[in-house]
């Protein structure tokens, strides 16, 4: 009588450890998204949030960007993680719950599995469908790590479902994604991250550093025009989500470093005077007028250290590459 029961439990246990669970925290309804897009287009200047860059095609175009020789952040960060893995592991601690904020293809976190040995891996991303594929294949490679995929937009507020579990948390926010926030919003985000991590919590975060303008601008306006395609893909989303009539050919990708604000800006610039029309609204654009689609803030090491302090992190450590182009911070 005992045997079948035990076998059943074993099967259930094994199944739980080999297939990731998925939770959708909160999904904006299409009416909400349409409203947000219309409000942005009607603004002065017109804006579209960079979160709309990441549909299935946009996520793949971003992956292609990370392969470009001009786009240094991804490979520079990877080299820092590789060079300093033992030190990072020693400070971050093993056996934690690793919470990946903006996991994408989960590749960056997976590279740290050896040194961090997480008990549980919580992958959070706005594009939940993209997460499904990535996490399922990662789970096959690491059957012993409990994996949970969370579909959530934490650009507004950083909260996790109960499925994320307790235990000592290591928050992972690589790639300089925090650069999309204004420094003021970044501070809010860091405060929330500190609260989410709890008493024994830590944050491992990648930060793109200030560097000469030509290097920055080439990284966001590559000759192969992959970044241009990534930016222009927003127009397809406008058309799909809002029922807009934008023509890709009418717009030009513009990327510039705004030194006063210490940020790269991406814009879609109208090649001629035109009017965008959608059900319930329209937005005329003069020739050369721009839709602002992304900010990517660049920090100094001292500037970001200060931001971490202001957010309430008492201890910080950082590692950088020999050119000083990118930094990885561990804050607790
Ligand atoms: C994903 C926000 C870190 O700002 O470098 C890359 C996005 N935009 N090329 C960045 C991006 C254009 C990227 N982040």
XYZ file of C-alpha atoms and ligand atoms in Angstrom:
346
model
C 0.000 0.000 0.000
C 2.869 2.288 0.795
C 4.796 1.876 -2.420
C 2.396 3.410 -4.981
C 1.915 6.427 -2.736
C 5.649 7.012 -2.445
C 6.131 6.571 -6.126
C 3.376 9.087 -6.769
C 5.038 11.611 -4.488
C 8.375 11.087 -6.164
C 6.855 11.661 -9.588
C 5.097 14.810 -8.402
C 8.317 16.098 -6.861
C 10.344 15.407 -9.987
C 7.750 17.103 -12.160
C 7.868 20.211 -9.978
C 11.637 20.401 -10.336
C 11.780 19.893 -14.091
C 9.089 22.204 -15.371
C 9.100 25.875 -14.475
C 5.998 27.509 -13.085
C 4.669 30.704 -14.621
C 2.752 33.510 -12.987
C 1.315 36.573 -14.641
C 1.240 39.267 -11.972
C -0.542 41.972 -13.822
C -1.213 42.473 -17.463
C -2.284 45.869 -18.700
C -5.426 45.509 -20.805
C -5.318 46.641 -24.398
C -7.514 49.667 -23.570
C -4.927 50.764 -20.991
C -2.081 50.305 -23.449
C -3.964 52.198 -26.174
C -4.621 55.041 -23.758
C -0.948 55.186 -22.741
C 0.206 55.188 -26.377
C -2.289 57.880 -27.430
C -1.367 60.100 -24.459
C 2.315 59.766 -25.320
C 1.782 60.593 -28.996
C -0.254 63.680 -28.090
C 2.502 64.975 -25.786
C 4.985 67.757 -26.594
C 7.297 66.236 -27.615
C 5.549 63.049 -28.684
C 6.823 60.071 -26.682
C 6.426 56.295 -26.690
C 7.679 54.283 -23.704
C 10.684 52.021 -24.450
C 8.734 49.107 -22.939
C 6.923 48.900 -26.300
C 10.237 48.033 -27.977
C 10.082 44.460 -26.663
C 7.520 42.422 -28.568
C 8.702 39.044 -29.919
C 10.511 40.659 -32.872
C 11.824 43.553 -30.769
C 13.305 41.163 -28.203
C 15.079 39.303 -30.997
C 16.342 42.549 -32.504
C 17.690 43.524 -29.090
C 19.495 40.178 -28.880
C 21.005 40.964 -32.303
C 22.126 44.390 -30.998
C 24.089 42.670 -28.240
C 26.119 40.855 -30.943
C 27.144 44.095 -32.680
C 30.804 45.118 -32.311
C 29.680 48.718 -31.647
C 27.327 47.749 -28.798
C 29.913 47.263 -26.042
C 27.684 47.006 -22.889
C 26.677 43.326 -23.085
C 30.101 41.872 -23.806
C 31.876 44.274 -21.447
C 29.550 43.301 -18.616
C 29.996 39.614 -19.456
C 33.802 40.030 -19.289
C 33.495 41.717 -15.876
C 31.315 38.870 -14.573
C 33.791 36.317 -15.952
C 36.884 38.026 -14.567
C 35.432 38.614 -11.111
C 33.052 35.680 -10.681
C 34.827 34.247 -7.598
C 34.858 37.622 -5.799
C 31.250 38.346 -6.759
C 30.199 34.857 -5.637
C 32.026 35.186 -2.325
C 30.311 38.481 -1.536
C 26.871 37.620 -2.922
C 26.667 34.238 -1.199
C 25.473 30.825 -2.393
C 22.096 29.174 -2.043
C 19.991 32.272 -2.366
C 16.825 32.967 -4.299
C 18.097 34.644 -7.442
C 15.581 37.170 -8.740
C 16.299 38.221 -12.307
C 14.631 41.536 -13.158
C 14.179 41.735 -16.905
C 15.457 38.245 -17.576
C 15.006 38.190 -21.375
C 16.749 35.044 -22.617
C 17.967 34.270 -19.042
C 21.503 33.820 -20.390
C 23.247 36.275 -18.048
C 21.850 34.720 -14.890
C 22.571 31.214 -16.179
C 26.256 32.108 -16.543
C 26.340 32.880 -12.811
C 24.595 29.662 -11.684
C 27.951 27.934 -11.037
C 29.285 30.602 -8.744
C 25.990 31.589 -7.057
C 24.417 28.118 -6.798
C 20.904 29.526 -6.329
C 18.230 27.326 -4.724
C 15.541 29.071 -6.687
C 15.602 31.174 -9.833
C 12.819 33.701 -10.350
C 12.884 35.162 -13.867
C 10.842 38.324 -14.285
C 10.179 39.857 -17.674
C 7.582 42.000 -19.373
C 7.477 39.660 -22.393
C 6.097 36.534 -20.731
C 5.949 34.468 -23.934
C 9.626 35.062 -24.609
C 10.329 33.976 -21.029
C 8.477 30.675 -21.445
C 10.836 29.344 -24.127
C 14.011 30.539 -22.445
C 13.090 29.217 -19.002
C 11.876 25.836 -20.240
C 15.196 25.086 -21.929
C 17.186 26.422 -18.965
C 15.199 24.187 -16.612
C 16.196 21.129 -18.690
C 19.865 22.069 -18.228
C 19.483 22.714 -14.486
C 16.831 20.336 -13.153
C 17.893 20.885 -9.513
C 17.130 24.603 -9.447
C 13.509 25.520 -8.815
C 12.473 27.926 -11.572
C 9.633 30.386 -11.670
C 8.739 32.705 -14.535
C 6.951 35.908 -13.641
C 5.328 38.081 -16.294
C 5.272 41.588 -14.891
C 5.892 45.209 -15.780
C 7.880 46.583 -12.868
C 8.522 49.951 -14.545
C 5.687 51.366 -12.414
C 6.276 49.478 -9.161
C 8.512 46.601 -8.149
C 6.471 43.859 -6.478
C 6.666 40.076 -6.635
C 4.001 37.388 -6.276
C 4.123 34.989 -3.271
C 5.402 32.302 -5.668
C 8.771 34.091 -5.623
C 9.186 32.587 -2.149
C 11.125 33.752 0.867
C 14.730 32.959 1.734
C 17.725 35.197 1.222
C 17.218 37.150 -1.934
C 19.768 38.260 -4.473
C 18.247 40.707 -6.931
C 19.905 40.702 -10.328
C 19.461 43.682 -12.639
C 22.136 43.466 -15.340
C 22.630 45.173 -18.685
C 22.268 48.735 -17.426
C 18.509 48.435 -17.824
C 18.189 50.907 -14.950
C 19.450 53.450 -17.509
C 15.916 53.650 -18.902
C 14.792 55.370 -15.678
C 15.478 59.028 -14.931
C 17.928 59.266 -11.990
C 14.955 60.224 -9.789
C 12.961 57.143 -10.837
C 16.134 55.038 -10.564
C 16.412 56.102 -6.926
C 12.794 55.034 -6.339
C 13.513 51.727 -8.044
C 16.609 51.125 -5.900
C 14.634 51.882 -2.727
C 12.006 49.335 -3.780
C 14.751 46.824 -4.613
C 16.225 47.271 -1.143
C 12.813 46.719 0.457
C 12.148 43.686 -1.747
C 15.495 42.125 -0.868
C 14.717 42.311 2.844
C 17.187 42.270 5.734
C 19.733 39.817 4.257
C 19.103 40.893 0.691
C 21.577 42.065 -1.918
C 21.474 43.657 -5.350
C 23.796 42.802 -8.242
C 23.435 45.456 -10.914
C 25.136 46.456 -14.174
C 25.720 50.143 -14.956
C 26.837 51.740 -18.202
C 29.415 54.448 -17.547
C 29.971 57.881 -19.106
C 32.440 57.716 -21.976
C 33.364 59.707 -25.102
C 30.332 60.772 -27.128
C 31.374 59.096 -30.436
C 31.686 55.701 -28.716
C 28.247 56.111 -27.148
C 26.539 57.317 -30.311
C 27.987 54.537 -32.477
C 26.703 51.967 -29.970
C 23.168 53.284 -30.494
C 23.439 54.010 -34.225
C 25.300 51.065 -35.703
C 26.251 50.947 -39.399
C 24.380 47.677 -39.921
C 21.267 49.579 -38.759
C 20.070 46.877 -36.368
C 19.362 49.517 -33.696
C 17.459 51.507 -36.319
C 15.286 48.449 -36.996
C 14.823 47.953 -33.226
C 13.633 51.559 -32.866
C 11.491 51.578 -36.038
C 9.786 48.367 -34.895
C 7.917 50.626 -32.433
C 5.897 51.914 -35.379
C 4.679 48.386 -36.119
C 3.574 48.134 -32.498
C 1.799 51.495 -32.711
C -0.053 50.221 -35.734
C -0.910 46.864 -34.133
C -1.877 48.102 -30.664
C -3.400 51.487 -31.453
C -4.650 50.873 -34.997
C -2.340 53.640 -36.178
C -1.323 54.174 -39.818
C 2.398 54.912 -39.399
C 4.645 54.062 -42.365
C 8.136 52.867 -41.497
C 9.553 54.612 -44.598
C 8.382 57.992 -43.253
C 10.683 57.827 -40.207
C 14.364 57.933 -39.510
C 16.209 56.489 -36.497
C 18.048 59.165 -34.487
C 20.366 58.445 -31.533
C 22.253 61.216 -29.737
C 24.126 61.678 -26.484
C 22.606 64.485 -24.417
C 25.635 65.490 -22.349
C 23.724 67.849 -20.033
C 21.380 65.003 -19.014
C 24.066 62.304 -19.320
C 21.815 60.146 -21.447
C 21.567 58.585 -24.880
C 18.259 59.498 -26.471
C 16.556 57.554 -29.233
C 14.020 59.256 -31.439
C 11.941 58.490 -34.513
C 12.211 61.533 -36.756
C 9.600 62.311 -39.418
C 11.222 62.508 -42.876
C 8.363 64.764 -44.103
C 5.326 66.544 -42.670
C 2.704 63.908 -41.920
C -0.218 63.092 -39.642
C -0.474 59.910 -37.612
C -4.101 58.790 -37.389
C -5.726 56.186 -35.153
C -9.308 55.486 -34.013
C -10.166 58.434 -31.792
C -7.111 60.594 -32.400
C -4.450 62.065 -34.630
C -1.037 63.675 -34.243
C 0.430 65.912 -36.945
C 4.233 65.903 -37.142
C 6.255 68.574 -38.937
C 9.128 67.470 -41.175
C 12.039 66.677 -38.833
C 9.802 66.488 -35.736
C 10.636 63.590 -33.432
C 8.919 60.961 -31.326
C 11.126 60.369 -28.252
C 11.335 56.611 -27.739
C 14.101 55.918 -25.211
C 16.509 57.385 -22.672
C 19.565 55.413 -21.617
C 21.295 57.199 -18.724
C 25.050 56.870 -18.211
C 26.618 57.187 -14.753
C 30.006 57.761 -13.177
C 31.129 55.182 -10.593
C 30.950 57.839 -7.856
C 27.552 59.050 -9.055
C 25.996 55.592 -8.975
C 27.606 54.767 -5.626
C 25.935 57.873 -4.234
C 22.583 56.804 -5.682
C 22.931 53.409 -3.937
C 23.738 55.179 -0.654
C 20.756 57.501 -1.082
C 18.580 54.415 -1.629
C 19.719 53.064 1.750
C 22.321 50.478 0.772
C 25.037 50.539 3.450
C 27.674 48.379 1.763
C 28.718 48.513 -1.876
C 31.431 46.922 -3.970
C 32.063 47.364 -7.676
C 34.086 45.922 -10.513
C 34.861 47.487 -13.864
C 36.709 46.736 -17.143
C 40.130 48.174 -17.930
C 38.641 50.916 -20.158
C 36.222 51.905 -17.409
C 33.263 51.592 -19.791
C 30.922 49.532 -17.632
C 30.593 48.668 -13.945
C 28.990 45.884 -11.924
C 27.880 46.868 -8.418
C 26.989 44.610 -5.518
C 24.997 46.448 -2.864
C 23.636 45.180 0.435
C 18.205 47.292 -22.531
C 17.877 49.540 -21.847
C 19.966 48.468 -21.437
O 19.868 51.251 -23.114
O 21.514 50.095 -23.913
C 20.001 49.145 -26.806
C 18.386 49.226 -24.793
N 18.418 50.592 -26.863
N 20.100 49.831 -27.950
C 20.324 50.220 -23.578
C 18.941 49.649 -26.117
C 19.132 50.706 -27.992
C 19.415 48.998 -23.735
N 18.852 48.594 -22.401
